[in-house]
Structures are given as C-alpha cells and as structure tokens.
C-alpha cells in the first residue's frame, strides 16, 4: 500500500471530500456537505483482470472523469477461493493506484454465496481493513449480490459479522448487499445493521428494472438508510440485450434527485450490451470513442436518430472497426464527463455564477498477470487502436448541457463522433 504520510493529490476527489460518512440516507463529506460519487466498475477479476491495471485506471480518471472505481474480486469459479494470493495481489494493485490518484475505491467481495464463505470473507476483510483502513479512499462492499438468502437470518448476520471485524481497524464506509440480486433494499431498511457509516446496495439494469425498483429505493431512504448503487447497467439484467436510453435517463435523473452514488458495469470487452469496450479493446486505455459495435443495430438507430432527422446507416455501422467504446461505453462516458463539468471538482454542484444479472463467465485467465504494470512498456498481445484518437479529448457534450439528460448526451455524443470522422476525411455513415 502507499507508504508514509500519503496525501491525496491536490484537486482530486479525495483531496476535496476527504472521509465520507453516512448521515441518515445521505453521504456527507468531511466538510459536512452532501456528496455524490460517480464512476465505473471493473469486470470480475478472474475473467476481466487484463483491465485491472494502472494505465486503464489513469485513463478512466483523466478521460472519463471518474471519482469512484469498483473492484469486483471474483470469489467462486476460479476466483479467490481457488487462487487467494493471485486475487489479493490483483486487488492490492488497483487499490494502490486509486489511492495514489486520489479517487475513491470499493473493495468488492463479488459473490452470490458469501454466507457460505463467511470465514474466508471475514479473514479477507480483516486484512484489507487493517491494510487500507487509514485511507479515506477505501470502501468495503462485503456482499455483492445475495440471491434468495433471507435477510433476517442469513444476509444480515453475515454482514454484521464483517462489520464488527472491519470496525476493529477503521470506520470507513461499509456497503452490504441486499436480497434478490441487491434489489430488496426496503426489506433491509426495516431491520438495518447495527453500527455507523453503513450503506445498502441497490443494483439495477435499465432494460429490466424500472419504476417498481425505484419505489423500493424511495421506501428504504424514507426509512432512514443510505443507498449506494455499486453496480448498474444500461441494458438487460443478464448483461446483454440492447442499451435502453430512455430508462437509463430515468434512472440517472432518479440518482441525481436523491444524490445517490453509482458505478456503472463494466470495463470489459466481453461481447455483450453492458460492456463499455468492444472486443480486443486496448488494455492500456486510450480507447477510440467513434468506433461502433458491429452488431448493435437497434441501439445505433436509437442513439443516432436525432441527427437533424437522419438515421444511422446499418451498412455504414458494420464497416467500422472494433476496439473502441460500445454504445453503452460512449453513453456512460458522456454522462460522467458531463457530470464532472457541471460540478466543482467532483461531487459538489457548480455555483450558478461560476464560469465554469449475473454477467456471463467470459474468457478465463490464469492469474499470472499480477505483476506490477506501472512501468511495463512491453506489448500486451494487442495493439492500441489509434486511428481516431486525435479528437478523443474533445468534449462530447457541452458543460452547459442539462445535467443527467442522458438522451441529449447520447445524441450530442454521436454528433461529435460523426463530426470527428468527417474531419478525418471519412464518412460517418
């Protein structure tokens, strides 16, 4: 872990907000100001570990403007239970990078059966909280998604045990999953955990979960507990389907209204709708924005439908290469960048007078990639696609765009993409 008397970089989210605490249903920073953190989730560590590196995280901070990174450490199916040392090294590597960059980071016990692995989980969080509890950056998500386990007699006792273990070392934020893939937050609010700085997990996927889940969240918050959306997708609950722009817009407006922090699923090149990256995207970041996913016909039609009345050509879309951002990736990146531009630093609204689900398995990895990659200049068995990066730093949306109007963001994003390709001497359609 970072050594000595480490201080967050000036101007970074952690330098601005410091230690986060829960007061009623809200997250409050060290100055007593409500805060909302926004960012991305990595993919299951045992299958998406190639993106668990410093270059990717630095790019997400620089280009996507994240203030939060979620690190879902896989537990079963070749994860921590089978390879504890490799998985712990992988977690340590990315948490250290997040601390040095001054962003918040969630250590996630990514498990559907944590109650069956209670001893392993308790020992893991004992070590992690002892190692990282002194840093305000680090949050602990102790149970990703329970399924049908009962809250009162299974999930709650497990979470309470981990809470007591972590509290021996730190009072940093601790987040507990709720029943039925972390959706039954109102049930947890009726029999909450004992302790302070505790939040409850809500997960949603826009194409599958709609107003009925927002009603549950409102009920939980009215009962006085804090909600943290540690995982959400623009698509269907199984990670695939199509990008649901309209319902994503409603969810973004809901999260903004209630100041709920969130991390989008996921930085992955798995061939499914919720992946932010196209297959074979670089493991070093710097992903082209303007490449379009070959098979996303229905999504492309919706994203590009408002360009002066012109619709996207399906044939033209198919001619674009791979390796950049998917429809979901472009949409989420635009939302994060707009949020950052509309707020002073990260999380605090800019004054008006200022100038300014269970995803599929994927391809398994052998766990031998756990060496430090900070200064590694060797090839990553794939080349970074750079044909359209000359305009990648161009803002997709104006800072004056209405906050969290994701539909407008999507249209603006695609217009900028089209213009960038035209300027490069190519036809966008």
Coordinates of C-alpha atoms in Angstrom, one line a residue:
X1 CA 0.0 0.0 0.0
X2 CA 1.1 3.6 -0.4
X3 CA 3.8 4.3 2.2
X4 CA 4.5 7.2 4.5
X5 CA 2.2 10.1 5.3
X6 CA 0.3 10.0 2.0
X7 CA -1.8 12.9 0.9
X8 CA -4.3 12.8 -1.9
X9 CA -3.2 14.8 -5.0
X10 CA -4.4 18.4 -4.8
X11 CA -7.8 18.9 -6.6
X12 CA -8.6 15.2 -6.6
X13 CA -11.9 13.9 -5.3
X14 CA -10.4 12.6 -2.1
X15 CA -8.5 15.9 -1.5
X16 CA -11.8 17.7 -1.9
X17 CA -14.1 15.5 0.1
X18 CA -11.9 13.5 2.5
X19 CA -13.6 11.0 4.7
X20 CA -17.1 10.0 3.7
X21 CA -19.7 9.3 6.3
X22 CA -23.4 8.4 6.3
X23 CA -25.9 10.8 7.9
X24 CA -29.4 9.5 7.5
X25 CA -30.0 8.5 3.9
X26 CA -27.1 10.7 2.6
X27 CA -23.4 10.5 2.1
X28 CA -21.7 13.5 3.6
X29 CA -18.1 14.6 3.1
X30 CA -15.6 15.8 5.7
X31 CA -16.9 19.3 5.4
X32 CA -20.5 18.3 6.1
X33 CA -21.5 18.7 2.5
X34 CA -23.7 16.0 0.7
X35 CA -21.6 14.3 -1.9
X36 CA -22.3 12.0 -4.8
X37 CA -19.5 9.9 -6.3
X38 CA -19.7 8.6 -9.8
X39 CA -17.5 6.1 -11.6
X40 CA -17.1 2.6 -13.2
X41 CA -16.9 -1.0 -12.1
X42 CA -14.2 -3.3 -13.4
X43 CA -15.3 -6.8 -14.5
X44 CA -15.0 -10.0 -12.5
X45 CA -11.3 -10.1 -11.5
X46 CA -10.7 -13.7 -12.6
X47 CA -12.1 -13.1 -16.1
X48 CA -11.5 -9.4 -16.7
X49 CA -8.2 -9.0 -15.0
X50 CA -6.4 -7.7 -18.1
X51 CA -8.0 -4.3 -17.4
X52 CA -7.1 -4.3 -13.8
X53 CA -4.0 -2.1 -14.3
X54 CA -2.7 1.4 -13.7
X55 CA -3.0 2.6 -17.3
X56 CA -6.7 1.8 -17.5
X57 CA -7.4 3.4 -14.2
X58 CA -5.4 6.5 -15.1
X59 CA -7.3 6.8 -18.3
X60 CA -10.7 6.5 -16.6
X61 CA -9.7 9.3 -14.2
X62 CA -8.3 11.5 -17.0
X63 CA -10.7 11.0 -19.8
X64 CA -13.9 9.6 -18.2
X65 CA -13.6 11.8 -15.1
X66 CA -14.4 9.1 -12.6
X67 CA -14.2 9.8 -8.9
X68 CA -15.0 6.2 -7.9
X69 CA -13.7 2.8 -9.0
X70 CA -15.3 -0.5 -8.0
X71 CA -13.1 -3.6 -7.9
X72 CA -15.2 -6.8 -8.1
X73 CA -13.0 -9.5 -6.8
X74 CA -14.4 -12.8 -8.0
X75 CA -14.8 -15.4 -5.2
X76 CA -16.1 -18.6 -6.8
X77 CA -15.5 -20.1 -10.2
X78 CA -11.7 -19.8 -10.3
X79 CA -11.6 -16.7 -8.1
X80 CA -10.5 -16.0 -4.5
X81 CA -11.5 -19.4 -3.2
X82 CA -9.2 -21.2 -5.6
X83 CA -6.5 -18.5 -6.0
X84 CA -6.5 -16.3 -2.9
X85 CA -2.9 -14.9 -3.3
X86 CA -3.4 -14.0 -7.0
X87 CA -6.7 -12.3 -6.4
X88 CA -5.5 -10.5 -3.3
X89 CA -2.4 -9.2 -5.3
X90 CA -4.7 -8.0 -8.1
X91 CA -7.0 -6.1 -5.6
X92 CA -3.9 -4.6 -3.9
X93 CA -2.5 -3.4 -7.1
X94 CA -5.6 -1.4 -8.3
X95 CA -6.4 -0.1 -4.8
X96 CA -2.9 1.3 -4.5
X97 CA -3.3 3.0 -7.9
X98 CA -6.7 4.5 -6.8
X99 CA -5.2 5.9 -3.6
X100 CA -2.2 7.5 -5.5
X101 CA -4.7 9.1 -7.9
X102 CA -6.9 10.4 -5.2
X103 CA -10.1 8.7 -6.2
X104 CA -12.4 6.5 -4.1
X105 CA -12.3 2.8 -4.5
X106 CA -14.6 -0.1 -3.5
X107 CA -13.1 -3.4 -2.5
X108 CA -16.0 -5.8 -3.5
X109 CA -16.4 -9.4 -2.3
X110 CA -18.0 -10.3 -5.6
X111 CA -20.0 -13.3 -4.6
X112 CA -23.6 -14.6 -4.7
X113 CA -23.0 -17.1 -1.9
X114 CA -21.0 -15.1 0.7
X115 CA -23.0 -16.6 3.6
X116 CA -21.4 -19.9 2.7
X117 CA -17.9 -18.4 2.7
X118 CA -18.2 -16.4 5.9
X119 CA -14.8 -17.3 7.4
X120 CA -12.9 -16.6 4.2
X121 CA -14.7 -13.3 3.8
X122 CA -14.1 -12.2 7.4
X123 CA -10.4 -13.0 7.2
X124 CA -10.1 -11.2 3.9
X125 CA -11.8 -8.0 5.1
X126 CA -9.8 -8.2 8.4
X127 CA -6.7 -8.0 6.3
X128 CA -8.0 -5.4 3.8
X129 CA -9.3 -3.1 6.6
X130 CA -6.1 -3.4 8.6
X131 CA -4.1 -2.5 5.5
X132 CA -6.3 0.2 4.0
X133 CA -8.5 1.5 6.8
X134 CA -6.2 4.5 7.3
X135 CA -7.0 5.8 3.9
X136 CA -10.3 7.7 3.4
X137 CA -10.4 6.5 -0.2
X138 CA -11.3 2.9 0.6
X139 CA -14.8 1.5 0.9
X140 CA -15.7 -2.1 1.7
X141 CA -18.5 -3.9 -0.2
X142 CA -19.0 -7.1 1.8
X143 CA -21.6 -9.0 -0.3
X144 CA -22.1 -8.3 -3.9
X145 CA -25.5 -9.9 -4.7
X146 CA -27.3 -12.3 -2.4
X147 CA -29.9 -14.2 -4.3
X148 CA -32.7 -15.9 -2.3
X149 CA -30.9 -15.9 1.0
X150 CA -33.0 -14.5 3.8
X151 CA -32.2 -11.0 5.1
X152 CA -33.0 -11.5 8.7
X153 CA -31.5 -14.9 9.3
X154 CA -28.7 -15.2 6.7
X155 CA -27.6 -11.9 5.0
X156 CA -27.8 -9.6 8.0
X157 CA -25.9 -11.9 10.4
X158 CA -23.2 -12.4 7.9
X159 CA -22.9 -8.6 7.2
X160 CA -23.0 -7.8 10.9
X161 CA -20.1 -10.1 11.5
X162 CA -18.0 -8.5 8.8
X163 CA -18.9 -5.0 10.1
X164 CA -17.6 -5.9 13.5
X165 CA -14.4 -7.2 12.0
X166 CA -13.8 -4.1 9.9
X167 CA -14.6 -1.8 12.7
X168 CA -11.6 -3.1 14.7
X169 CA -9.5 -1.2 12.2
X170 CA -11.5 1.6 10.5
X171 CA -14.8 3.4 10.4
X172 CA -14.7 3.8 6.6
X173 CA -17.9 3.3 4.6
X174 CA -19.1 -0.3 4.5
X175 CA -21.7 -1.4 1.9
X176 CA -23.9 -4.5 2.3
X177 CA -25.8 -6.3 -0.4
X178 CA -29.5 -7.0 -0.2
X179 CA -31.7 -9.9 -1.1
X180 CA -32.6 -10.8 -4.7
X181 CA -29.5 -9.5 -6.5
X182 CA -29.3 -6.5 -4.3
X183 CA -32.8 -5.2 -5.0
X184 CA -34.8 -5.7 -1.8
X185 CA -33.4 -2.6 -0.1
X186 CA -36.7 -1.7 1.6
X187 CA -36.6 -5.1 3.4
X188 CA -33.2 -4.3 4.8
X189 CA -34.3 -0.9 5.9
X190 CA -36.9 -2.4 8.2
X191 CA -34.2 -4.4 10.1
X192 CA -30.9 -2.5 9.5
X193 CA -27.5 -3.4 10.6
X194 CA -26.1 -2.1 13.9
X195 CA -23.3 0.5 13.5
X196 CA -22.4 3.6 11.7
X197 CA -21.2 4.5 8.2
X198 CA -23.3 1.8 6.7
X199 CA -25.0 1.8 3.3
X200 CA -27.1 -0.7 1.4
X201 CA -26.6 -2.0 -2.1
X202 CA -29.1 -1.3 -4.9
X203 CA -28.3 -2.8 -8.3
X204 CA -30.3 -2.1 -11.5
X205 CA -30.2 -2.8 -15.2
X206 CA -32.2 -0.3 -17.1
X207 CA -33.9 -2.6 -19.6
X208 CA -35.1 -5.0 -16.8
X209 CA -35.6 -2.8 -13.7
X210 CA -37.9 0.2 -13.8
X211 CA -40.2 2.3 -11.6
X212 CA -41.0 -0.6 -9.2
X213 CA -37.4 -0.8 -8.1
X214 CA -37.2 3.0 -7.7
X215 CA -40.2 2.8 -5.4
X216 CA -38.3 0.3 -3.2
X217 CA -35.3 2.6 -3.1
X218 CA -37.5 5.6 -2.1
X219 CA -39.1 3.5 0.7
X220 CA -35.7 2.5 2.1
X221 CA -34.4 6.0 2.1
X222 CA -37.6 7.2 3.8
X223 CA -36.9 4.6 6.4
X224 CA -33.6 6.3 7.0
X225 CA -31.0 4.2 5.4
X226 CA -28.4 5.2 2.8
X227 CA -28.4 3.6 -0.7
X228 CA -25.3 3.1 -2.8
X229 CA -25.7 1.9 -6.4
X230 CA -22.4 -0.1 -6.7
X231 CA -23.5 -1.7 -10.0
X232 CA -25.9 -0.7 -12.7
X233 CA -26.2 -1.3 -16.4
X234 CA -27.7 0.4 -19.5
X235 CA -29.0 -3.0 -20.7
X236 CA -30.7 -6.1 -19.6
X237 CA -30.1 -7.8 -16.2
X238 CA -28.1 -10.7 -17.8
X239 CA -25.7 -8.1 -19.1
X240 CA -26.9 -8.3 -22.7
X241 CA -29.9 -7.1 -24.7
X242 CA -29.8 -3.5 -26.0
X243 CA -29.0 -0.2 -24.5
X244 CA -32.2 1.3 -23.1
X245 CA -31.6 5.0 -23.4
X246 CA -35.0 6.2 -22.1
X247 CA -35.0 4.1 -19.0
X248 CA -31.3 4.9 -18.3
X249 CA -32.3 8.6 -18.5
X250 CA -35.0 8.0 -15.8
X251 CA -32.5 6.2 -13.6
X252 CA -29.9 9.0 -14.0
X253 CA -32.5 11.6 -13.0
X254 CA -33.5 9.5 -10.0
X255 CA -29.9 9.1 -8.8
X256 CA -29.3 12.8 -9.2
X257 CA -32.5 13.7 -7.4
X258 CA -31.6 11.7 -4.4
X259 CA -27.8 12.3 -4.6
X260 CA -27.1 8.5 -4.9
X261 CA -23.5 7.5 -5.8
X262 CA -23.1 5.0 -8.6
X263 CA -20.7 2.7 -10.5
X264 CA -21.5 1.5 -14.0
X265 CA -21.0 -2.1 -15.1
X266 CA -18.4 -2.6 -16.6
X267 CA -15.0 -2.0 -18.0
X268 CA -14.9 -5.2 -20.1
X269 CA -14.6 -6.2 -23.8
X270 CA -16.9 -9.2 -23.4
X271 CA -19.3 -9.2 -26.3
X272 CA -22.5 -8.1 -24.6
X273 CA -24.5 -4.9 -24.4
X274 CA -23.4 -3.7 -21.0
X275 CA -19.7 -3.9 -21.7
X276 CA -18.1 -0.5 -22.1
X277 CA -15.5 -1.8 -24.5
X278 CA -15.6 -3.5 -27.8
X279 CA -13.8 -6.8 -28.2
X280 CA -10.0 -6.5 -28.3
X281 CA -10.0 -3.0 -26.8
X282 CA -6.6 -2.0 -25.6
X283 CA -5.6 -2.9 -22.1
X284 CA -3.9 0.4 -21.8
X285 CA -6.9 2.8 -22.1
X286 CA -6.9 5.5 -24.8
X287 CA -10.0 3.8 -26.3
X288 CA -11.3 5.4 -29.5
X289 CA -14.8 6.9 -29.0
X290 CA -16.1 6.8 -32.5
X291 CA -15.8 3.1 -33.3
X292 CA -19.2 1.4 -33.3
X293 CA -20.1 -2.1 -32.2
X294 CA -20.8 -4.2 -35.3
X295 CA -24.0 -5.9 -34.1
X296 CA -25.7 -3.1 -32.2
X297 CA -28.2 -2.2 -35.0
X298 CA -31.2 -1.4 -32.9
X299 CA -29.2 0.6 -30.4
X300 CA -27.4 2.6 -33.0
X301 CA -30.7 3.5 -34.6
X302 CA -31.9 5.0 -31.4
X303 CA -28.7 6.7 -30.5
X304 CA -28.3 8.4 -33.9
X305 CA -32.0 9.0 -34.6
X306 CA -31.9 12.8 -33.8
X307 CA -29.1 14.0 -36.0
X308 CA -31.0 16.5 -38.0
X309 CA -33.6 13.9 -38.8
X310 CA -31.0 11.5 -40.2
X311 CA -30.8 7.9 -39.1
X312 CA -27.7 5.8 -38.9
X313 CA -26.9 3.5 -41.8
X314 CA -26.7 0.0 -40.7
X315 CA -24.3 -0.8 -43.5
X316 CA -22.0 2.0 -42.6
X317 CA -22.1 1.0 -38.9
X318 CA -20.9 -2.5 -39.9
X319 CA -17.9 -1.1 -41.7
X320 CA -16.4 0.5 -38.6
X321 CA -13.6 -1.4 -36.8
X322 CA -13.5 -2.8 -33.3
X323 CA -11.5 -2.0 -30.2
X324 CA -13.2 1.3 -29.1
X325 CA -16.2 2.0 -27.0
X326 CA -19.5 0.3 -27.3
X327 CA -22.8 2.2 -27.3
X328 CA -23.1 1.7 -23.6
X329 CA -19.5 2.9 -23.1
X330 CA -20.0 6.1 -25.1
X331 CA -23.3 6.8 -23.3
X332 CA -21.8 6.3 -19.8
X333 CA -18.6 8.2 -20.6
X334 CA -20.6 11.2 -21.9
X335 CA -22.7 11.2 -18.7
X336 CA -19.7 11.0 -16.4
X337 CA -17.9 13.8 -18.3
X338 CA -21.0 16.0 -18.3
X339 CA -21.4 15.4 -14.5
X340 CA -17.8 16.4 -13.9
X341 CA -18.1 19.5 -16.0
X342 CA -21.3 20.5 -14.2
X343 CA -19.8 20.2 -10.7
X344 CA -17.0 21.9 -9.0
X345 CA -14.2 19.3 -9.0
X346 CA -16.2 16.1 -8.3
X347 CA -19.5 15.9 -6.5
X348 CA -20.3 19.5 -5.5
X349 CA -22.6 21.4 -7.8
X350 CA -21.1 24.3 -9.6
X351 CA -22.5 27.7 -8.4
X352 CA -24.8 29.4 -10.9
X353 CA -22.4 32.3 -11.2
X354 CA -19.4 30.1 -11.8
X355 CA -17.6 30.1 -15.1
X356 CA -17.4 27.3 -15.4
X357 CA -27.9 -10.1 -13.8
X358 CA -25.4 -12.1 -13.5
X359 CA -23.0 -11.4 -16.3
X360 CA -21.5 -14.3 -18.3
X361 CA -18.3 -16.0 -17.5
X362 CA -16.1 -14.6 -20.2
X363 CA -12.7 -15.9 -21.0
X364 CA -10.8 -17.2 -18.0
X365 CA -7.3 -16.0 -17.2
X366 CA -4.7 -18.0 -15.4
X367 CA -3.8 -15.4 -12.7
X368 CA -0.2 -14.9 -13.9
X369 CA -0.8 -11.3 -14.8
X370 CA -0.4 -10.0 -11.2
X371 CA 3.0 -8.3 -11.6
X372 CA 3.1 -4.5 -11.3
X373 CA 2.4 -2.9 -14.7
X374 CA 3.1 0.7 -13.9
X375 CA 6.3 0.9 -15.9
X376 CA 5.7 -2.1 -18.2
X377 CA 6.2 -1.0 -21.8
X378 CA 6.1 -4.5 -23.3
X379 CA 3.4 -5.5 -25.8
X380 CA 0.0 -6.6 -24.3
X381 CA -0.6 -9.0 -27.1
X382 CA -2.8 -6.5 -28.8
X383 CA -2.3 -3.1 -30.4
X384 CA -4.0 0.1 -29.1
X385 CA -6.4 1.2 -31.8
X386 CA -5.4 4.8 -32.5
X387 CA -7.0 5.7 -35.8
X388 CA -9.5 8.1 -34.2
X389 CA -7.8 9.2 -31.0
X390 CA -6.7 12.6 -32.4
X391 CA -10.1 14.0 -31.4
X392 CA -10.7 11.8 -28.4
X393 CA -10.2 14.6 -25.9
X394 CA -12.9 16.7 -27.5
X395 CA -15.9 17.1 -25.1
X396 CA -18.8 15.0 -26.2
X397 CA -21.2 17.4 -24.6
X398 CA -21.1 21.0 -23.6
X399 CA -20.8 21.7 -19.9
X400 CA -24.0 23.8 -20.3
X401 CA -26.0 20.7 -21.2
X402 CA -28.8 19.8 -18.7
X403 CA -27.4 17.6 -16.1
X404 CA -28.2 13.9 -16.4
X405 CA -30.3 14.3 -19.6
X406 CA -28.7 11.1 -21.0
X407 CA -30.8 11.1 -24.1
X408 CA -29.4 14.5 -25.1
X409 CA -26.0 13.4 -24.1
X410 CA -26.2 10.4 -26.4
X411 CA -27.3 12.5 -29.3
X412 CA -24.6 15.1 -28.7
X413 CA -22.0 12.3 -28.3
X414 CA -22.9 10.7 -31.6
X415 CA -22.9 14.1 -33.4
X416 CA -19.5 14.8 -32.1
X417 CA -18.4 11.3 -33.2
X418 CA -19.8 11.9 -36.7
X419 CA -18.0 15.3 -37.0
X420 CA -14.8 13.8 -35.8
X421 CA -14.9 11.2 -38.5
X422 CA -15.9 13.7 -41.2
X423 CA -12.9 15.9 -40.1
X424 CA -10.7 12.8 -40.5
X425 CA -11.8 12.6 -44.1
X426 CA -14.2 9.7 -43.7
X427 CA -17.9 9.3 -44.0
X428 CA -19.5 8.7 -40.6
X429 CA -22.5 6.9 -42.1

